[in-house]
mmCIF file with all atom_site columns, C-alpha atoms in Angstrom:
data_model
loop_
_atom_site.group_PDB
_atom_site.id
_atom_site.type_symbol
_atom_site.label_atom_id
_atom_site.label_alt_id
_atom_site.label_comp_id
_atom_site.label_asym_id
_atom_site.label_entity_id
_atom_site.label_seq_id
_atom_site.pdbx_PDB_ins_code
_atom_site.Cartn_x
_atom_site.Cartn_y
_atom_site.Cartn_z
_atom_site.occupancy
_atom_site.B_iso_or_equiv
_atom_site.pdbx_formal_charge
_atom_site.auth_seq_id
_atom_site.auth_comp_id
_atom_site.auth_asym_id
_atom_site.auth_atom_id
_atom_site.pdbx_PDB_model_num
ATOM 1   C CA . UNK T 1 1   ? 13.505  -8.958  -7.685  1.00 76.00 ? 239 UNK T CA 1
ATOM 2   C CA . UNK T 1 2   ? 12.410  -5.940  -5.715  1.00 82.00 ? 240 UNK T CA 1
ATOM 3   C CA . UNK T 1 3   ? 11.909  -5.957  -1.969  1.00 89.00 ? 241 UNK T CA 1
ATOM 4   C CA . UNK T 1 4   ? 11.498  -3.658  0.839   1.00 94.00 ? 242 UNK T CA 1
ATOM 5   C CA . UNK T 1 5   ? 12.728  -4.216  4.651   1.00 96.00 ? 243 UNK T CA 1
ATOM 6   C CA . UNK T 1 6   ? 11.277  -2.451  7.668   1.00 97.00 ? 244 UNK T CA 1
ATOM 7   C CA . UNK T 1 7   ? 13.580  -3.817  10.462  1.00 96.00 ? 245 UNK T CA 1
ATOM 8   C CA . UNK T 1 8   ? 11.433  -2.428  13.319  1.00 96.00 ? 246 UNK T CA 1
ATOM 9   C CA . UNK T 1 9   ? 7.965   -3.782  14.023  1.00 95.00 ? 247 UNK T CA 1
ATOM 10  C CA . UNK T 1 10  ? 7.643   -1.008  16.674  1.00 97.00 ? 248 UNK T CA 1
ATOM 11  C CA . UNK T 1 11  ? 9.304   2.341   17.347  1.00 98.00 ? 249 UNK T CA 1
ATOM 12  C CA . UNK T 1 12  ? 8.121   4.155   20.304  1.00 98.00 ? 250 UNK T CA 1
ATOM 13  C CA . UNK T 1 13  ? 9.010   7.999   21.056  1.00 98.00 ? 251 UNK T CA 1
ATOM 14  C CA . UNK T 1 14  ? 7.777   10.345  23.551  1.00 98.00 ? 252 UNK T CA 1
ATOM 15  C CA . UNK T 1 15  ? 5.809   13.367  22.105  1.00 98.00 ? 253 UNK T CA 1
ATOM 16  C CA . UNK T 1 16  ? 8.103   16.279  21.267  1.00 97.00 ? 254 UNK T CA 1
ATOM 17  C CA . UNK T 1 17  ? 11.002  14.101  20.532  1.00 98.00 ? 255 UNK T CA 1
ATOM 18  C CA . UNK T 1 18  ? 12.145  13.573  16.974  1.00 97.00 ? 256 UNK T CA 1
ATOM 19  C CA . UNK T 1 19  ? 11.329  10.076  15.344  1.00 97.00 ? 257 UNK T CA 1
ATOM 20  C CA . UNK T 1 20  ? 12.763  7.971   12.694  1.00 98.00 ? 258 UNK T CA 1
ATOM 21  C CA . UNK T 1 21  ? 11.340  4.789   11.124  1.00 98.00 ? 259 UNK T CA 1
ATOM 22  C CA . UNK T 1 22  ? 13.740  2.712   9.111   1.00 98.00 ? 260 UNK T CA 1
ATOM 23  C CA . UNK T 1 23  ? 13.414  1.500   5.526   1.00 98.00 ? 261 UNK T CA 1
ATOM 24  C CA . UNK T 1 24  ? 16.002  -0.180  3.085   1.00 97.00 ? 262 UNK T CA 1
ATOM 25  C CA . UNK T 1 25  ? 15.088  -1.450  -0.303  1.00 95.00 ? 263 UNK T CA 1
ATOM 26  C CA . UNK T 1 26  ? 16.362  -3.899  -2.915  1.00 93.00 ? 264 UNK T CA 1
ATOM 27  C CA . UNK T 1 27  ? 15.733  -3.109  -6.550  1.00 88.00 ? 265 UNK T CA 1
ATOM 28  C CA . UNK T 1 28  ? 18.020  -4.105  -9.628  1.00 85.00 ? 266 UNK T CA 1
ATOM 29  C CA . UNK T 1 29  ? 17.725  -0.459  -11.382 1.00 83.00 ? 267 UNK T CA 1
ATOM 30  C CA . UNK T 1 30  ? 16.849  2.773   -9.797  1.00 85.00 ? 268 UNK T CA 1
ATOM 31  C CA . UNK T 1 31  ? 13.924  2.937   -7.224  1.00 90.00 ? 269 UNK T CA 1
ATOM 32  C CA . UNK T 1 32  ? 10.797  4.993   -7.022  1.00 92.00 ? 270 UNK T CA 1
ATOM 33  C CA . UNK T 1 33  ? 10.104  5.290   -3.128  1.00 95.00 ? 271 UNK T CA 1
ATOM 34  C CA . UNK T 1 34  ? 7.109   5.946   -1.030  1.00 95.00 ? 272 UNK T CA 1
ATOM 35  C CA . UNK T 1 35  ? 5.831   6.137   2.484   1.00 97.00 ? 273 UNK T CA 1
ATOM 36  C CA . UNK T 1 36  ? 2.365   5.804   3.248   1.00 97.00 ? 274 UNK T CA 1
ATOM 37  C CA . UNK T 1 37  ? 0.296   5.841   7.008   1.00 97.00 ? 275 UNK T CA 1
ATOM 38  C CA . UNK T 1 38  ? -2.471  3.751   8.032   1.00 95.00 ? 276 UNK T CA 1
ATOM 39  C CA . UNK T 1 39  ? -4.557  4.833   10.957  1.00 93.00 ? 277 UNK T CA 1
ATOM 40  C CA . UNK T 1 40  ? -6.810  1.961   12.781  1.00 88.00 ? 278 UNK T CA 1
ATOM 41  C CA . UNK T 1 41  ? -9.445  0.510   10.487  1.00 84.00 ? 279 UNK T CA 1
ATOM 42  C CA . UNK T 1 42  ? -8.534  2.891   7.700   1.00 87.00 ? 280 UNK T CA 1
ATOM 43  C CA . UNK T 1 43  ? -7.025  2.576   4.519   1.00 88.00 ? 281 UNK T CA 1
ATOM 44  C CA . UNK T 1 44  ? -3.408  3.692   3.455   1.00 93.00 ? 282 UNK T CA 1
ATOM 45  C CA . UNK T 1 45  ? -2.569  7.150   2.929   1.00 94.00 ? 283 UNK T CA 1
ATOM 46  C CA . UNK T 1 46  ? 0.199   8.591   0.835   1.00 94.00 ? 284 UNK T CA 1
ATOM 47  C CA . UNK T 1 47  ? 2.773   10.617  2.691   1.00 96.00 ? 285 UNK T CA 1
ATOM 48  C CA . UNK T 1 48  ? 5.482   11.348  0.387   1.00 96.00 ? 286 UNK T CA 1
ATOM 49  C CA . UNK T 1 49  ? 7.819   10.208  -2.640  1.00 95.00 ? 287 UNK T CA 1
ATOM 50  C CA . UNK T 1 50  ? 11.056  10.214  -3.984  1.00 94.00 ? 288 UNK T CA 1
ATOM 51  C CA . UNK T 1 51  ? 11.177  10.344  -7.514  1.00 90.00 ? 289 UNK T CA 1
ATOM 52  C CA . UNK T 1 52  ? 14.319  11.992  -8.390  1.00 87.00 ? 290 UNK T CA 1
ATOM 53  C CA . UNK T 1 53  ? 16.453  14.995  -7.446  1.00 87.00 ? 291 UNK T CA 1
ATOM 54  C CA . UNK T 1 54  ? 16.622  16.357  -4.057  1.00 90.00 ? 292 UNK T CA 1
ATOM 55  C CA . UNK T 1 55  ? 17.304  13.510  -1.845  1.00 92.00 ? 293 UNK T CA 1
ATOM 56  C CA . UNK T 1 56  ? 15.204  15.090  1.186   1.00 96.00 ? 294 UNK T CA 1
ATOM 57  C CA . UNK T 1 57  ? 11.916  14.740  0.356   1.00 96.00 ? 295 UNK T CA 1
ATOM 58  C CA . UNK T 1 58  ? 9.336   16.681  2.105   1.00 96.00 ? 296 UNK T CA 1
ATOM 59  C CA . UNK T 1 59  ? 5.725   15.441  2.717   1.00 94.00 ? 297 UNK T CA 1
ATOM 60  C CA . UNK T 1 60  ? 2.172   15.514  4.546   1.00 91.00 ? 298 UNK T CA 1
ATOM 61  C CA . UNK T 1 61  ? 1.863   16.446  8.243   1.00 92.00 ? 299 UNK T CA 1
ATOM 62  C CA . UNK T 1 62  ? 5.590   17.619  8.787   1.00 95.00 ? 300 UNK T CA 1
ATOM 63  C CA . UNK T 1 63  ? 7.038   14.248  7.522   1.00 97.00 ? 301 UNK T CA 1
ATOM 64  C CA . UNK T 1 64  ? 10.281  14.296  5.672   1.00 97.00 ? 302 UNK T CA 1
ATOM 65  C CA . UNK T 1 65  ? 12.258  11.491  4.302   1.00 98.00 ? 303 UNK T CA 1
ATOM 66  C CA . UNK T 1 66  ? 16.011  11.192  3.105   1.00 96.00 ? 304 UNK T CA 1
ATOM 67  C CA . UNK T 1 67  ? 16.932  8.915   0.079   1.00 96.00 ? 305 UNK T CA 1
ATOM 68  C CA . UNK T 1 68  ? 20.446  7.494   0.440   1.00 96.00 ? 306 UNK T CA 1
ATOM 69  C CA . UNK T 1 69  ? 21.388  5.751   -2.820  1.00 93.00 ? 307 UNK T CA 1
ATOM 70  C CA . UNK T 1 70  ? 24.705  4.179   -1.182  1.00 94.00 ? 308 UNK T CA 1
ATOM 71  C CA . UNK T 1 71  ? 22.621  2.855   1.857   1.00 96.00 ? 309 UNK T CA 1
ATOM 72  C CA . UNK T 1 72  ? 19.902  1.801   -0.157  1.00 96.00 ? 310 UNK T CA 1
ATOM 73  C CA . UNK T 1 73  ? 17.514  3.440   2.440   1.00 97.00 ? 311 UNK T CA 1
ATOM 74  C CA . UNK T 1 74  ? 14.826  5.904   2.722   1.00 98.00 ? 312 UNK T CA 1
ATOM 75  C CA . UNK T 1 75  ? 13.971  6.323   6.270   1.00 98.00 ? 313 UNK T CA 1
ATOM 76  C CA . UNK T 1 76  ? 11.022  8.599   7.438   1.00 98.00 ? 314 UNK T CA 1
ATOM 77  C CA . UNK T 1 77  ? 11.638  11.339  9.874   1.00 98.00 ? 315 UNK T CA 1
ATOM 78  C CA . UNK T 1 78  ? 10.050  14.189  11.657  1.00 98.00 ? 316 UNK T CA 1
ATOM 79  C CA . UNK T 1 79  ? 11.693  16.202  14.178  1.00 97.00 ? 317 UNK T CA 1
ATOM 80  C CA . UNK T 1 80  ? 8.958   16.741  16.771  1.00 97.00 ? 318 UNK T CA 1
ATOM 81  C CA . UNK T 1 81  ? 6.388   13.786  17.020  1.00 97.00 ? 319 UNK T CA 1
ATOM 82  C CA . UNK T 1 82  ? 2.818   14.369  18.188  1.00 97.00 ? 320 UNK T CA 1
ATOM 83  C CA . UNK T 1 83  ? 0.703   11.715  19.798  1.00 96.00 ? 321 UNK T CA 1
ATOM 84  C CA . UNK T 1 84  ? -1.631  11.827  16.645  1.00 95.00 ? 322 UNK T CA 1
ATOM 85  C CA . UNK T 1 85  ? 1.392   10.606  14.576  1.00 96.00 ? 323 UNK T CA 1
ATOM 86  C CA . UNK T 1 86  ? 0.723   7.115   16.084  1.00 97.00 ? 324 UNK T CA 1
ATOM 87  C CA . UNK T 1 87  ? -0.048  4.642   13.318  1.00 97.00 ? 325 UNK T CA 1
ATOM 88  C CA . UNK T 1 88  ? 1.385   2.167   11.310  1.00 96.00 ? 326 UNK T CA 1
ATOM 89  C CA . UNK T 1 89  ? 3.591   3.173   8.565   1.00 97.00 ? 327 UNK T CA 1
ATOM 90  C CA . UNK T 1 90  ? 4.602   1.322   5.095   1.00 96.00 ? 328 UNK T CA 1
ATOM 91  C CA . UNK T 1 91  ? 7.549   2.029   3.230   1.00 97.00 ? 329 UNK T CA 1
ATOM 92  C CA . UNK T 1 92  ? 6.947   0.751   -0.655  1.00 94.00 ? 330 UNK T CA 1
ATOM 93  C CA . UNK T 1 93  ? 9.239   0.638   -3.712  1.00 92.00 ? 331 UNK T CA 1
ATOM 94  C CA . UNK T 1 94  ? 8.981   0.439   -7.399  1.00 87.00 ? 332 UNK T CA 1
ATOM 95  C CA . UNK T 1 95  ? 11.826  -0.088  -9.796  1.00 82.00 ? 333 UNK T CA 1
ATOM 96  C CA . UNK T 1 96  ? 12.179  2.657   -12.152 1.00 78.00 ? 334 UNK T CA 1
ATOM 97  C CA . UNK T 1 97  ? 14.088  0.916   -14.571 1.00 73.00 ? 335 UNK T CA 1
ATOM 98  C CA . UNK T 1 98  ? 11.808  -2.367  -15.226 1.00 68.00 ? 336 UNK T CA 1
ATOM 99  C CA . UNK T 1 99  ? 8.219   -1.017  -16.980 1.00 60.00 ? 337 UNK T CA 1
ATOM 100 C CA . UNK T 1 100 ? 5.036   -2.527  -15.592 1.00 60.00 ? 338 UNK T CA 1
ATOM 101 C CA . UNK T 1 101 ? 6.562   -3.531  -12.058 1.00 65.00 ? 339 UNK T CA 1
ATOM 102 C CA . UNK T 1 102 ? 4.249   -3.410  -9.087  1.00 74.00 ? 340 UNK T CA 1
ATOM 103 C CA . UNK T 1 103 ? 4.598   -1.423  -5.974  1.00 84.00 ? 341 UNK T CA 1
ATOM 104 C CA . UNK T 1 104 ? 6.164   -3.574  -3.376  1.00 88.00 ? 342 UNK T CA 1
ATOM 105 C CA . UNK T 1 105 ? 5.266   -2.965  0.348   1.00 92.00 ? 343 UNK T CA 1
ATOM 106 C CA . UNK T 1 106 ? 7.625   -3.590  3.610   1.00 94.00 ? 344 UNK T CA 1
ATOM 107 C CA . UNK T 1 107 ? 5.925   -5.070  6.493   1.00 94.00 ? 345 UNK T CA 1
ATOM 108 C CA . UNK T 1 108 ? 4.981   -2.085  8.299   1.00 95.00 ? 346 UNK T CA 1
ATOM 109 C CA . UNK T 1 109 ? 6.447   -0.306  11.639  1.00 97.00 ? 347 UNK T CA 1
ATOM 110 C CA . UNK T 1 110 ? 3.873   0.611   14.374  1.00 96.00 ? 348 UNK T CA 1
ATOM 111 C CA . UNK T 1 111 ? 4.682   4.199   15.570  1.00 97.00 ? 349 UNK T CA 1
ATOM 112 C CA . UNK T 1 112 ? 3.312   4.717   19.301  1.00 97.00 ? 350 UNK T CA 1
ATOM 113 C CA . UNK T 1 113 ? 3.956   8.084   20.408  1.00 97.00 ? 351 UNK T CA 1
ATOM 114 C CA . UNK T 1 114 ? 3.406   8.636   24.004  1.00 97.00 ? 352 UNK T CA 1
ATOM 115 C CA . UNK T 1 115 ? 2.631   11.973  26.063  1.00 95.00 ? 353 UNK T CA 1
ATOM 116 C CA . UNK J 2 1   ? -14.533 13.208  -5.836  1.00 75.00 ? 886 UNK J CA 1
ATOM 117 C CA . UNK J 2 2   ? -15.387 9.869   -3.515  1.00 82.00 ? 887 UNK J CA 1
ATOM 118 C CA . UNK J 2 3   ? -12.150 8.487   -4.465  1.00 93.00 ? 888 UNK J CA 1
ATOM 119 C CA . UNK J 2 4   ? -11.683 4.801   -4.182  1.00 96.00 ? 889 UNK J CA 1
ATOM 120 C CA . UNK J 2 5   ? -14.717 3.126   -2.856  1.00 96.00 ? 890 UNK J CA 1
ATOM 121 C CA . UNK J 2 6   ? -15.103 -0.320  -1.740  1.00 97.00 ? 891 UNK J CA 1
ATOM 122 C CA . UNK J 2 7   ? -18.274 -2.681  -0.598  1.00 97.00 ? 892 UNK J CA 1
ATOM 123 C CA . UNK J 2 8   ? -18.827 -4.461  1.527   1.00 97.00 ? 893 UNK J CA 1
ATOM 124 C CA . UNK J 2 9   ? -17.036 -2.939  4.363   1.00 95.00 ? 894 UNK J CA 1
ATOM 125 C CA . UNK J 2 10  ? -17.360 -6.626  6.421   1.00 96.00 ? 895 UNK J CA 1
ATOM 126 C CA . UNK J 2 11  ? -18.246 -9.830  5.040   1.00 97.00 ? 896 UNK J CA 1
ATOM 127 C CA . UNK J 2 12  ? -18.482 -13.365 6.927   1.00 97.00 ? 897 UNK J CA 1
ATOM 128 C CA . UNK J 2 13  ? -18.481 -16.467 4.484   1.00 97.00 ? 898 UNK J CA 1
ATOM 129 C CA . UNK J 2 14  ? -18.609 -20.041 5.185   1.00 97.00 ? 899 UNK J CA 1
ATOM 130 C CA . UNK J 2 15  ? -15.695 -22.304 3.583   1.00 98.00 ? 900 UNK J CA 1
ATOM 131 C CA . UNK J 2 16  ? -16.888 -22.791 -0.191  1.00 97.00 ? 901 UNK J CA 1
ATOM 132 C CA . UNK J 2 17  ? -19.089 -19.788 -0.822  1.00 97.00 ? 902 UNK J CA 1
ATOM 133 C CA . UNK J 2 18  ? -18.003 -17.444 -3.395  1.00 96.00 ? 903 UNK J CA 1
ATOM 134 C CA . UNK J 2 19  ? -18.401 -13.683 -3.241  1.00 96.00 ? 904 UNK J CA 1
ATOM 135 C CA . UNK J 2 20  ? -17.162 -10.539 -5.319  1.00 98.00 ? 905 UNK J CA 1
ATOM 136 C CA . UNK J 2 21  ? -15.635 -7.632  -3.576  1.00 98.00 ? 906 UNK J CA 1
ATOM 137 C CA . UNK J 2 22  ? -16.582 -4.557  -5.148  1.00 98.00 ? 907 UNK J CA 1
ATOM 138 C CA . UNK J 2 23  ? -14.236 -1.600  -6.062  1.00 98.00 ? 908 UNK J CA 1
ATOM 139 C CA . UNK J 2 24  ? -14.731 1.748   -8.103  1.00 98.00 ? 909 UNK J CA 1
ATOM 140 C CA . UNK J 2 25  ? -12.773 4.938   -8.549  1.00 97.00 ? 910 UNK J CA 1
ATOM 141 C CA . UNK J 2 26  ? -13.887 8.234   -10.030 1.00 96.00 ? 911 UNK J CA 1
ATOM 142 C CA . UNK J 2 27  ? -10.676 9.752   -10.648 1.00 94.00 ? 912 UNK J CA 1
ATOM 143 C CA . UNK J 2 28  ? -10.189 8.249   -14.480 1.00 94.00 ? 913 UNK J CA 1
ATOM 144 C CA . UNK J 2 29  ? -7.216  5.965   -13.170 1.00 93.00 ? 914 UNK J CA 1
ATOM 145 C CA . UNK J 2 30  ? -5.921  3.494   -15.327 1.00 92.00 ? 915 UNK J CA 1
ATOM 146 C CA . UNK J 2 31  ? -4.202  1.595   -12.974 1.00 91.00 ? 916 UNK J CA 1
ATOM 147 C CA . UNK J 2 32  ? -5.878  -0.503  -10.375 1.00 93.00 ? 917 UNK J CA 1
ATOM 148 C CA . UNK J 2 33  ? -4.921  -3.098  -7.998  1.00 94.00 ? 918 UNK J CA 1
ATOM 149 C CA . UNK J 2 34  ? -6.051  -5.291  -5.323  1.00 96.00 ? 919 UNK J CA 1
ATOM 150 C CA . UNK J 2 35  ? -3.979  -6.091  -1.934  1.00 96.00 ? 920 UNK J CA 1
ATOM 151 C CA . UNK J 2 36  ? -4.582  -8.219  0.929   1.00 96.00 ? 921 UNK J CA 1
ATOM 152 C CA . UNK J 2 37  ? -3.204  -7.206  4.396   1.00 95.00 ? 922 UNK J CA 1
ATOM 153 C CA . UNK J 2 38  ? -2.620  -9.859  7.030   1.00 93.00 ? 923 UNK J CA 1
ATOM 154 C CA . UNK J 2 39  ? -0.743  -9.317  10.538  1.00 87.00 ? 924 UNK J CA 1
ATOM 155 C CA . UNK J 2 40  ? 3.186   -9.138  10.110  1.00 84.00 ? 925 UNK J CA 1
ATOM 156 C CA . UNK J 2 41  ? 2.804   -9.569  6.367   1.00 86.00 ? 926 UNK J CA 1
ATOM 157 C CA . UNK J 2 42  ? 2.502   -6.161  5.094   1.00 87.00 ? 927 UNK J CA 1
ATOM 158 C CA . UNK J 2 43  ? 0.635   -5.661  1.799   1.00 92.00 ? 928 UNK J CA 1
ATOM 159 C CA . UNK J 2 44  ? 0.459   -8.451  -0.499  1.00 93.00 ? 929 UNK J CA 1
ATOM 160 C CA . UNK J 2 45  ? -0.617  -7.763  -4.199  1.00 92.00 ? 930 UNK J CA 1
ATOM 161 C CA . UNK J 2 46  ? -3.297  -9.899  -5.666  1.00 96.00 ? 931 UNK J CA 1
ATOM 162 C CA . UNK J 2 47  ? -4.014  -8.759  -9.277  1.00 95.00 ? 932 UNK J CA 1
ATOM 163 C CA . UNK J 2 48  ? -3.738  -5.595  -10.994 1.00 92.00 ? 933 UNK J CA 1
ATOM 164 C CA . UNK J 2 49  ? -4.769  -3.933  -14.298 1.00 93.00 ? 934 UNK J CA 1
ATOM 165 C CA . UNK J 2 50  ? -3.169  -1.078  -16.257 1.00 89.00 ? 935 UNK J CA 1
ATOM 166 C CA . UNK J 2 51  ? -6.385  -0.665  -17.998 1.00 91.00 ? 936 UNK J CA 1
ATOM 167 C CA . UNK J 2 52  ? -9.792  -1.525  -19.320 1.00 93.00 ? 937 UNK J CA 1
ATOM 168 C CA . UNK J 2 53  ? -10.023 -5.407  -20.474 1.00 94.00 ? 938 UNK J CA 1
ATOM 169 C CA . UNK J 2 54  ? -6.280  -5.806  -18.925 1.00 93.00 ? 939 UNK J CA 1
ATOM 170 C CA . UNK J 2 55  ? -5.198  -7.737  -16.007 1.00 95.00 ? 940 UNK J CA 1
ATOM 171 C CA . UNK J 2 56  ? -2.479  -9.453  -14.600 1.00 92.00 ? 941 UNK J CA 1
ATOM 172 C CA . UNK J 2 57  ? -1.099  -11.541 -11.472 1.00 93.00 ? 942 UNK J CA 1
ATOM 173 C CA . UNK J 2 58  ? 0.225   -10.079 -8.526  1.00 90.00 ? 943 UNK J CA 1
ATOM 174 C CA . UNK J 2 59  ? 2.316   -12.204 -5.510  1.00 89.00 ? 944 UNK J CA 1
ATOM 175 C CA . UNK J 2 60  ? -0.590  -14.189 -4.332  1.00 95.00 ? 945 UNK J CA 1
ATOM 176 C CA . UNK J 2 61  ? -3.324  -14.844 -7.434  1.00 96.00 ? 946 UNK J CA 1
ATOM 177 C CA . UNK J 2 62  ? -4.711  -18.040 -6.303  1.00 96.00 ? 947 UNK J CA 1
ATOM 178 C CA . UNK J 2 63  ? -8.324  -18.311 -5.345  1.00 96.00 ? 948 UNK J CA 1
ATOM 179 C CA . UNK J 2 64  ? -9.125  -15.121 -6.694  1.00 98.00 ? 949 UNK J CA 1
ATOM 180 C CA . UNK J 2 65  ? -10.239 -13.884 -9.960  1.00 97.00 ? 950 UNK J CA 1
ATOM 181 C CA . UNK J 2 66  ? -10.742 -10.148 -11.548 1.00 97.00 ? 951 UNK J CA 1
ATOM 182 C CA . UNK J 2 67  ? -11.773 -8.457  -14.679 1.00 96.00 ? 952 UNK J CA 1
ATOM 183 C CA . UNK J 2 68  ? -11.949 -5.079  -15.873 1.00 97.00 ? 953 UNK J CA 1
ATOM 184 C CA . UNK J 2 69  ? -14.684 -4.056  -18.416 1.00 96.00 ? 954 UNK J CA 1
ATOM 185 C CA . UNK J 2 70  ? -14.820 -0.307  -17.283 1.00 96.00 ? 955 UNK J CA 1
ATOM 186 C CA . UNK J 2 71  ? -11.793 2.383   -16.420 1.00 96.00 ? 956 UNK J CA 1
ATOM 187 C CA . UNK J 2 72  ? -13.932 2.761   -12.964 1.00 97.00 ? 957 UNK J CA 1
ATOM 188 C CA . UNK J 2 73  ? -14.559 -0.622  -11.890 1.00 97.00 ? 958 UNK J CA 1
ATOM 189 C CA . UNK J 2 74  ? -12.370 -3.727  -10.503 1.00 98.00 ? 959 UNK J CA 1
ATOM 190 C CA . UNK J 2 75  ? -14.201 -6.258  -8.831  1.00 98.00 ? 960 UNK J CA 1
ATOM 191 C CA . UNK J 2 76  ? -12.252 -9.212  -6.948  1.00 98.00 ? 961 UNK J CA 1
ATOM 192 C CA . UNK J 2 77  ? -14.099 -12.594 -7.055  1.00 98.00 ? 962 UNK J CA 1
ATOM 193 C CA . UNK J 2 78  ? -13.240 -15.404 -4.424  1.00 97.00 ? 963 UNK J CA 1
ATOM 194 C CA . UNK J 2 79  ? -14.088 -18.863 -6.417  1.00 92.00 ? 964 UNK J CA 1
ATOM 195 C CA . UNK J 2 80  ? -14.515 -20.783 -3.229  1.00 96.00 ? 965 UNK J CA 1
ATOM 196 C CA . UNK J 2 81  ? -13.670 -19.144 0.082   1.00 97.00 ? 966 UNK J CA 1
ATOM 197 C CA . UNK J 2 82  ? -10.908 -20.836 2.318   1.00 97.00 ? 967 UNK J CA 1
ATOM 198 C CA . UNK J 2 83  ? -10.092 -19.776 5.962   1.00 97.00 ? 968 UNK J CA 1
ATOM 199 C CA . UNK J 2 84  ? -6.682  -19.055 4.705   1.00 96.00 ? 969 UNK J CA 1
ATOM 200 C CA . UNK J 2 85  ? -8.687  -16.165 2.633   1.00 97.00 ? 970 UNK J CA 1
ATOM 201 C CA . UNK J 2 86  ? -9.411  -14.365 6.124   1.00 97.00 ? 971 UNK J CA 1
ATOM 202 C CA . UNK J 2 87  ? -7.932  -11.117 5.432   1.00 97.00 ? 972 UNK J CA 1
ATOM 203 C CA . UNK J 2 88  ? -8.463  -7.063  5.240   1.00 96.00 ? 973 UNK J CA 1
ATOM 204 C CA . UNK J 2 89  ? -8.328  -6.583  1.405   1.00 97.00 ? 974 UNK J CA 1
ATOM 205 C CA . UNK J 2 90  ? -7.771  -3.221  -0.166  1.00 96.00 ? 975 UNK J CA 1
ATOM 206 C CA . UNK J 2 91  ? -8.294  -1.682  -3.492  1.00 96.00 ? 976 UNK J CA 1
ATOM 207 C CA . UNK J 2 92  ? -6.195  0.812   -4.799  1.00 94.00 ? 977 UNK J CA 1
ATOM 208 C CA . UNK J 2 93  ? -5.885  3.103   -8.010  1.00 94.00 ? 978 UNK J CA 1
ATOM 209 C CA . UNK J 2 94  ? -3.244  5.749   -9.657  1.00 90.00 ? 979 UNK J CA 1
ATOM 210 C CA . UNK J 2 95  ? -3.052  7.285   -12.757 1.00 87.00 ? 980 UNK J CA 1
ATOM 211 C CA . UNK J 2 96  ? -0.237  5.304   -14.092 1.00 77.00 ? 981 UNK J CA 1
ATOM 212 C CA . UNK J 2 97  ? 1.235   1.696   -12.853 1.00 70.00 ? 982 UNK J CA 1
ATOM 213 C CA . UNK J 2 98  ? 4.580   2.673   -13.720 1.00 72.00 ? 983 UNK J CA 1
ATOM 214 C CA . UNK J 2 99  ? 6.755   5.611   -12.746 1.00 72.00 ? 984 UNK J CA 1
ATOM 215 C CA . UNK J 2 100 ? 6.521   7.559   -9.410  1.00 80.00 ? 985 UNK J CA 1
ATOM 216 C CA . UNK J 2 101 ? 2.620   7.689   -9.392  1.00 84.00 ? 986 UNK J CA 1
ATOM 217 C CA . UNK J 2 102 ? 1.139   7.464   -5.750  1.00 87.00 ? 987 UNK J CA 1
ATOM 218 C CA . UNK J 2 103 ? -1.604  4.897   -5.269  1.00 90.00 ? 988 UNK J CA 1
ATOM 219 C CA . UNK J 2 104 ? -4.794  5.797   -3.739  1.00 93.00 ? 989 UNK J CA 1
ATOM 220 C CA . UNK J 2 105 ? -6.288  3.246   -1.292  1.00 94.00 ? 990 UNK J CA 1
ATOM 221 C CA . UNK J 2 106 ? -9.940  2.761   -0.905  1.00 95.00 ? 991 UNK J CA 1
ATOM 222 C CA . UNK J 2 107 ? -11.021 2.020   3.161   1.00 94.00 ? 992 UNK J CA 1
ATOM 223 C CA . UNK J 2 108 ? -10.845 -1.868  2.692   1.00 95.00 ? 993 UNK J CA 1
ATOM 224 C CA . UNK J 2 109 ? -13.021 -4.826  3.346   1.00 96.00 ? 994 UNK J CA 1
ATOM 225 C CA . UNK J 2 110 ? -12.691 -6.925  6.235   1.00 96.00 ? 995 UNK J CA 1
ATOM 226 C CA . UNK J 2 111 ? -13.460 -11.060 5.226   1.00 97.00 ? 996 UNK J CA 1
ATOM 227 C CA . UNK J 2 112 ? -13.716 -13.593 7.543   1.00 97.00 ? 997 UNK J CA 1
ATOM 228 C CA . UNK J 2 113 ? -14.032 -17.196 6.255   1.00 97.00 ? 998 UNK J CA 1
ATOM 229 C CA . UNK J 2 114 ? -15.255 -19.698 8.889   1.00 97.00 ? 999 UNK J CA 1
#
């Protein structure tokens, strides 16, 4: 079975500091991995995804994520946080090797960036 | 493109009432899905469809029905509303239900069952 863990309910950082939002996954095969962001009272917006190839994936709004197969992780990072990055972030996984499997989401991490 | 649209945005139901949440997309996506979002629970898949005429159950299907008569529309029906169905419902679509296709989400429907 697929699963995603986001071990931190909330991450607090000061504006201008680097940020990391953690994600670990479990699939029986190889993963497709995604990050989404949700602003208050809005739907989820796609940020970036890992399909294959380079382990460092760059996405929207200056975010990037690093795929680490040995640690089964896909942490979201940004070198310099902005107050406007404050939102709810979701990691999601789909098993590449099992056709027809659904996209499974983690429980979400609230990022709070203070000025 | 309007993307994924959902109606209504807000709804209050009494226990036992039925209703349909509407979802439409104009991107010609084959795959559509419904999630519910509850605090601390993330998004949980209710039902999904890989194309017109094909639907399947997700993680939490009980109390909900779906049908997919066209590529564009994927309504979610609550048969007899219960307070446990109070939640925010999101519809999503993607060009494929497999592989690395990212999903596009609608703005959500906030449902309260009293």
